[in-house]
Tab-separated table of N, CA and C in Angstrom:
chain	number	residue	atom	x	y	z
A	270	UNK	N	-21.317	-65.123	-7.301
A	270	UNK	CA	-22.360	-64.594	-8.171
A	270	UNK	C	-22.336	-63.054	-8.181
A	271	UNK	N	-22.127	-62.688	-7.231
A	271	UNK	CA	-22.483	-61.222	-6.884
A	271	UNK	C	-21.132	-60.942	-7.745
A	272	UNK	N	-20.298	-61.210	-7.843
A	272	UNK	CA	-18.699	-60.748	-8.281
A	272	UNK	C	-18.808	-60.480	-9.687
A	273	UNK	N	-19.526	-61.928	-10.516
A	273	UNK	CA	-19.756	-61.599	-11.508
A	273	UNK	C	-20.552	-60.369	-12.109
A	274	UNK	N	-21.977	-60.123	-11.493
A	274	UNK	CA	-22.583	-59.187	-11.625
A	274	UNK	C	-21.675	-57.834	-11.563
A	275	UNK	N	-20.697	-57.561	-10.752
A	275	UNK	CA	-20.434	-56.827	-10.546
A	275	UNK	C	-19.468	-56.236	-11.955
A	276	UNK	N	-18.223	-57.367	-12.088
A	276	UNK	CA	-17.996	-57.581	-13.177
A	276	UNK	C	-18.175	-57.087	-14.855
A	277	UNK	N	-19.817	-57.553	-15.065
A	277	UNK	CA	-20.840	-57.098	-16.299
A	277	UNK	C	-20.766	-55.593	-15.845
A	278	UNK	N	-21.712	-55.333	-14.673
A	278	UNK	CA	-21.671	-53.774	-14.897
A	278	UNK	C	-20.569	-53.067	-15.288
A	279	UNK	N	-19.189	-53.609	-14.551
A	279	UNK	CA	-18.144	-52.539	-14.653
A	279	UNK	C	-17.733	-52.472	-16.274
A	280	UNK	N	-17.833	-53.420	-16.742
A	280	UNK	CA	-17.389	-53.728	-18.229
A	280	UNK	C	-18.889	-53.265	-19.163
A	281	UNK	N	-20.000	-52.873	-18.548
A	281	UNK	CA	-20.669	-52.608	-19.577
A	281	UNK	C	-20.297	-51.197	-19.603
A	282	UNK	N	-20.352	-50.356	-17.975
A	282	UNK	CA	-19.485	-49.169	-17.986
A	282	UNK	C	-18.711	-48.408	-18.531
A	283	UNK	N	-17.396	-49.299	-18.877
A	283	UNK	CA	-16.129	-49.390	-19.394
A	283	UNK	C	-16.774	-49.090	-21.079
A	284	UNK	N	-17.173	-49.827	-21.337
A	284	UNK	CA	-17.509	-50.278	-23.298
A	284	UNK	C	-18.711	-48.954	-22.947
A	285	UNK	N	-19.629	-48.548	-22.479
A	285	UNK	CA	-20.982	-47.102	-23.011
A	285	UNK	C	-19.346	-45.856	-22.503
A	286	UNK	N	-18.556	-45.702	-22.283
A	286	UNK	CA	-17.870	-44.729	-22.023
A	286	UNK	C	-16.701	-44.562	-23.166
A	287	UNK	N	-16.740	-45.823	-23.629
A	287	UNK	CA	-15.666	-45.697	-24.769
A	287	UNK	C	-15.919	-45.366	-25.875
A	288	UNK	N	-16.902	-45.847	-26.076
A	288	UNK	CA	-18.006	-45.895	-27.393
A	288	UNK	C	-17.571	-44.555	-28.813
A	289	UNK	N	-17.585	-44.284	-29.721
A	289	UNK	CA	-17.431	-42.946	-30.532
A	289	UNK	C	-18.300	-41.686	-30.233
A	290	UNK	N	-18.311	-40.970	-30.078
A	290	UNK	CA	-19.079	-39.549	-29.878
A	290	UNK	C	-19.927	-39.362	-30.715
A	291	UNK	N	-20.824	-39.050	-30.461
A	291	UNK	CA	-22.242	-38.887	-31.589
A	291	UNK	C	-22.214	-37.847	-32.760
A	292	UNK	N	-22.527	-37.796	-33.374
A	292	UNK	CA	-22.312	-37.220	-35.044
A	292	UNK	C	-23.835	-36.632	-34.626
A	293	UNK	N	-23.938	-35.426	-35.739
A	293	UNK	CA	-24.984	-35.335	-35.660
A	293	UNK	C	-25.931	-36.464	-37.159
A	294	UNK	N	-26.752	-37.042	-36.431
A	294	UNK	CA	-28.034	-37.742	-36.762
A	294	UNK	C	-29.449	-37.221	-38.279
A	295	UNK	N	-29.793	-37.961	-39.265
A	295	UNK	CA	-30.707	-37.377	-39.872
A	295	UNK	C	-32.102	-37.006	-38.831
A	296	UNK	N	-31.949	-37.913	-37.564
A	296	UNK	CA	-33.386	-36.884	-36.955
A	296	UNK	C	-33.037	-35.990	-36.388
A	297	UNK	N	-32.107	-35.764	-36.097
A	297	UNK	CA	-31.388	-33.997	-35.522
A	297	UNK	C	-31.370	-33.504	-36.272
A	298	UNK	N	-31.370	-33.652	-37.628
A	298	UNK	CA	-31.286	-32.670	-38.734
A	298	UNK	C	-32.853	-32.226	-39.133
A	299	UNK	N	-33.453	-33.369	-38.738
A	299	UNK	CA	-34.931	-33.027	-38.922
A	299	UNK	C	-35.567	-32.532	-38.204
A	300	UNK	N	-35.001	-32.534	-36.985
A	300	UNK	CA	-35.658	-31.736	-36.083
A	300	UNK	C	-35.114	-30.215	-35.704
A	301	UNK	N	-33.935	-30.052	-36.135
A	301	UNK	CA	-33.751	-28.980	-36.727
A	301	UNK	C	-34.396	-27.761	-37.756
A	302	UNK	N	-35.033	-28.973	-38.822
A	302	UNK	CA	-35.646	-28.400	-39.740
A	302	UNK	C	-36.872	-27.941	-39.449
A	303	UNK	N	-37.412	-28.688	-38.528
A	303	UNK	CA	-38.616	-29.094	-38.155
A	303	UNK	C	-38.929	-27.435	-37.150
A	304	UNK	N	-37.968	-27.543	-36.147
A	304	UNK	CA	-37.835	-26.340	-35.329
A	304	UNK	C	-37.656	-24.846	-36.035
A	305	UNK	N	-37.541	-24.616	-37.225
A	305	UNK	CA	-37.303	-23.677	-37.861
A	305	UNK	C	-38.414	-23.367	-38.412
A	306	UNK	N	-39.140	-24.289	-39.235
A	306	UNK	CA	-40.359	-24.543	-39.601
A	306	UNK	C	-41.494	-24.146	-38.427
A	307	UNK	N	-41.145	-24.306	-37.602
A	307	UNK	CA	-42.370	-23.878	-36.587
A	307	UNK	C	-42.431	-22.654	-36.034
A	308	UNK	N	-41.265	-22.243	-36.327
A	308	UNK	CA	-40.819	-20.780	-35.399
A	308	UNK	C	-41.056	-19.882	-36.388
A	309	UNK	N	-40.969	-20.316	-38.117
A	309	UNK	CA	-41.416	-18.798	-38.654
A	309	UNK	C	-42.652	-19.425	-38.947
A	310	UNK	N	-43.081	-20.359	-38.691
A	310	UNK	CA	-44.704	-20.265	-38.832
A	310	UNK	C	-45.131	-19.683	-37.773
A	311	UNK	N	-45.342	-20.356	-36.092
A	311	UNK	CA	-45.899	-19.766	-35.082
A	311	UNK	C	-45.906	-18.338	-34.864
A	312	UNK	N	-44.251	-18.365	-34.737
A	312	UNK	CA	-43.838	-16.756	-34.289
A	312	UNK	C	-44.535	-15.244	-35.207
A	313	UNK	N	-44.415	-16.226	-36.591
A	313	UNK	CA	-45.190	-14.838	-37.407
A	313	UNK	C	-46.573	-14.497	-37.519
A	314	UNK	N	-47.459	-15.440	-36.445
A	314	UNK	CA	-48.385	-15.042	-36.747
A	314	UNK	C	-48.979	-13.749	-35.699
A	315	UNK	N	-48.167	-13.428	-35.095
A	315	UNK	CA	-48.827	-12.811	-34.244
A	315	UNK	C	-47.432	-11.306	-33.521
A	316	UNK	N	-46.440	-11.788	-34.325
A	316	UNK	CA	-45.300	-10.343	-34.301
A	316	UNK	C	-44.217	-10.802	-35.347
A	317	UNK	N	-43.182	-10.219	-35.605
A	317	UNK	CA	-42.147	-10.047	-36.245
A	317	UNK	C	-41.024	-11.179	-35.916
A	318	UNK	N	-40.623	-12.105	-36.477
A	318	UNK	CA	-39.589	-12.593	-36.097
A	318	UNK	C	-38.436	-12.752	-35.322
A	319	UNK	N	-38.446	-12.694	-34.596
A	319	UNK	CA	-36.942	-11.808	-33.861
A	319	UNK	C	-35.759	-12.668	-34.054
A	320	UNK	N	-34.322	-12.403	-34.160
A	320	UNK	CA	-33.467	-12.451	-34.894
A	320	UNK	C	-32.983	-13.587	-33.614
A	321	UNK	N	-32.302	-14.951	-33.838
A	321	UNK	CA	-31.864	-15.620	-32.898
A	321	UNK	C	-31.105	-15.035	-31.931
A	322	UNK	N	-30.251	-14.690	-32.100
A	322	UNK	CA	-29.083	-13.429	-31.548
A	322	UNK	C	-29.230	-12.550	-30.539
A	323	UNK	N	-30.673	-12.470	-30.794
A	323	UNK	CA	-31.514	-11.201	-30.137
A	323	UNK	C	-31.312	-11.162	-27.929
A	324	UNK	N	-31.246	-12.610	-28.295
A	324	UNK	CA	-31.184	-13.201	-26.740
A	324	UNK	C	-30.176	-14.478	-26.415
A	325	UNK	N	-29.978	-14.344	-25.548
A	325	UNK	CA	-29.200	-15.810	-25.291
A	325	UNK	C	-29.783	-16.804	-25.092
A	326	UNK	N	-29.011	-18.121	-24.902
A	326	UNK	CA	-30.005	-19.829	-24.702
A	326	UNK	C	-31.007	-19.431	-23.187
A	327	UNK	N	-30.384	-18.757	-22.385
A	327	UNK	CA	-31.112	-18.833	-20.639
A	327	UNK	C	-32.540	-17.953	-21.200
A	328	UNK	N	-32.502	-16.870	-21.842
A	328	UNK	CA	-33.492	-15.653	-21.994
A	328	UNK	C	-33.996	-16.803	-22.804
A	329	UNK	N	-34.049	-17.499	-24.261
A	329	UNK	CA	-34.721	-18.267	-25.177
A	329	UNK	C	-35.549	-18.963	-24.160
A	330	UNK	N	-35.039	-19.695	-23.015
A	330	UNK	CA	-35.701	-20.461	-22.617
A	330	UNK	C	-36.792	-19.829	-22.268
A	331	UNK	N	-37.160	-18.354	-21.227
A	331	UNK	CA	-37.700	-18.052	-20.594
A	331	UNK	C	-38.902	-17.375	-21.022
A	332	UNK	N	-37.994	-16.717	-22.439
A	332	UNK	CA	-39.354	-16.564	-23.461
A	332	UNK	C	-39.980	-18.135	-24.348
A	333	UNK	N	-39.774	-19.140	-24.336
A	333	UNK	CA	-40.198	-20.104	-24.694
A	333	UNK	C	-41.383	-20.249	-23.875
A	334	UNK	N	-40.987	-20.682	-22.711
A	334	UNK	CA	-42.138	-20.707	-21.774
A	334	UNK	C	-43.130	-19.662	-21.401
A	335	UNK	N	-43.346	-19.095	-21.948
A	335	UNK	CA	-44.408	-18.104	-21.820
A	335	UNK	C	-44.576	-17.775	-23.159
A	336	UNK	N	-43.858	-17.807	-24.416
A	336	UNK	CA	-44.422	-17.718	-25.360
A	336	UNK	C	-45.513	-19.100	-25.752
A	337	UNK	N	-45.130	-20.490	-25.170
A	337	UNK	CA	-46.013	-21.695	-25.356
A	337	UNK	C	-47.167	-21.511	-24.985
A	338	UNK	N	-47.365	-20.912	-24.298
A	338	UNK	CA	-49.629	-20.758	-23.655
A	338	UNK	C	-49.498	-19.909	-24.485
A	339	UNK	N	-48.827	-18.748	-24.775
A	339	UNK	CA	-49.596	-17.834	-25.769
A	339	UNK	C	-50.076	-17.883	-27.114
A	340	UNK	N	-48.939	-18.942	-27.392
A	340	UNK	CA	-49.116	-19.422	-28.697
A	340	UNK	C	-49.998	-20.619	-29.002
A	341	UNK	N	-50.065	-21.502	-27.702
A	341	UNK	CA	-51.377	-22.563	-27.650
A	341	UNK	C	-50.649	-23.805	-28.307
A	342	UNK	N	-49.148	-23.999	-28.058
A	342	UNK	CA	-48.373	-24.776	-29.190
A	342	UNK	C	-48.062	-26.427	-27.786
A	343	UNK	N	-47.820	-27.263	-28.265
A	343	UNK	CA	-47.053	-28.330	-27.258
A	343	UNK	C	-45.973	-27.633	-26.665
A	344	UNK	N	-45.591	-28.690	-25.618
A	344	UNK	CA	-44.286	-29.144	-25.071
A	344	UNK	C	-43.384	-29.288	-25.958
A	345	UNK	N	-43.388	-30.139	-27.063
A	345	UNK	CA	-42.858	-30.857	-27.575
A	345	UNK	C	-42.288	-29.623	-28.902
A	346	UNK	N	-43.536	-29.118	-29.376
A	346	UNK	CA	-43.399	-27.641	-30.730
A	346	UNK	C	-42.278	-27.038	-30.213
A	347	UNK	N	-42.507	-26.813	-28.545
A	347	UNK	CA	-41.898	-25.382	-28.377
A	347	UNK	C	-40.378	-25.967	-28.587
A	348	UNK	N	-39.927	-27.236	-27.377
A	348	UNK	CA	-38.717	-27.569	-27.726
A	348	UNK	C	-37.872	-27.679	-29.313
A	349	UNK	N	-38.823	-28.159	-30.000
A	349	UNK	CA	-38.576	-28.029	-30.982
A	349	UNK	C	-38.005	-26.462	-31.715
A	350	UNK	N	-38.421	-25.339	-31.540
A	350	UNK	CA	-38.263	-24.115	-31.553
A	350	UNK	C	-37.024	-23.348	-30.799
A	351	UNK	N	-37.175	-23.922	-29.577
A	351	UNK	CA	-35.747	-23.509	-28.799
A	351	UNK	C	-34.905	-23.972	-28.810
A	352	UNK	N	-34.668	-25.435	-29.497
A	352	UNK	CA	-33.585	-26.262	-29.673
A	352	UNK	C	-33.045	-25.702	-31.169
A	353	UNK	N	-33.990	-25.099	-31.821
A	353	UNK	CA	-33.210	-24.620	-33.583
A	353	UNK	C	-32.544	-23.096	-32.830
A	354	UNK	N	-33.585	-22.594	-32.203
A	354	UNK	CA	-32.933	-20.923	-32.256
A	354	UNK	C	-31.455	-21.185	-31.638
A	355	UNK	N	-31.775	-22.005	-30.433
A	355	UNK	CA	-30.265	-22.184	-29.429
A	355	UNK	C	-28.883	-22.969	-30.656
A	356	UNK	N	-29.539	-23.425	-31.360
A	356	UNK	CA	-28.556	-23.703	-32.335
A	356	UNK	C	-28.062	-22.503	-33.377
A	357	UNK	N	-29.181	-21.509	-33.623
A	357	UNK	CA	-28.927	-20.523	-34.170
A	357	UNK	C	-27.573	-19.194	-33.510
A	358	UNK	N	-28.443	-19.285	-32.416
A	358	UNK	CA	-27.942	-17.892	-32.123
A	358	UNK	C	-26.238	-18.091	-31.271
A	359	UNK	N	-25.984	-19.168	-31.296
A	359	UNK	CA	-23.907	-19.509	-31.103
A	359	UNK	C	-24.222	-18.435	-29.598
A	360	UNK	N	-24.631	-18.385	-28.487
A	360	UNK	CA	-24.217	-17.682	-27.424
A	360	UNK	C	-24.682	-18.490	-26.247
């Protein structure tokens, strides 16, 4: 019994590792959109846009998190926001 079990796992293993590589998705695209949408809404209400570029993914993060209480936005907004810029800014 145990052999079999063992068996399934290795072969379910085998088949989630082989599988095709993920494409990007219409909800990645929407949440893309979605993240862009929030960042020149939030961000402008209270300074100037700043240019994705401006910082790298590690700095995005760090201003994410401290821009989220300031801005009074979710968990969920902000990711949304740092997942478009980090797509933006290629560094």
């Amino acid at each position: 019994m145990r052999y079999i079990i063992f068996f399934i796992l290795a072969i379910s293993v085998i088949l989630t590792n082989c599988s095709a590589p993920k494409t990007a998705t219409e909800s990645s695209v929407d949440n893309q959109q979605l993240g862009m949408k929030l960042w020149l809404q939030e961000c402008q209400r209270c300074h100037n846009i700043p240019d994705p570029t401006d910082f790298n993914d590690a700095q995005w993060d760090v201003i994410g998190a401290h821009m989220r209480t300031r801005a009074n936005i979710t968990d969920k907004e902000m990711m949304l926001i740092i997942d478009f810029i980090k797509g933006a800014n290629n560094q």
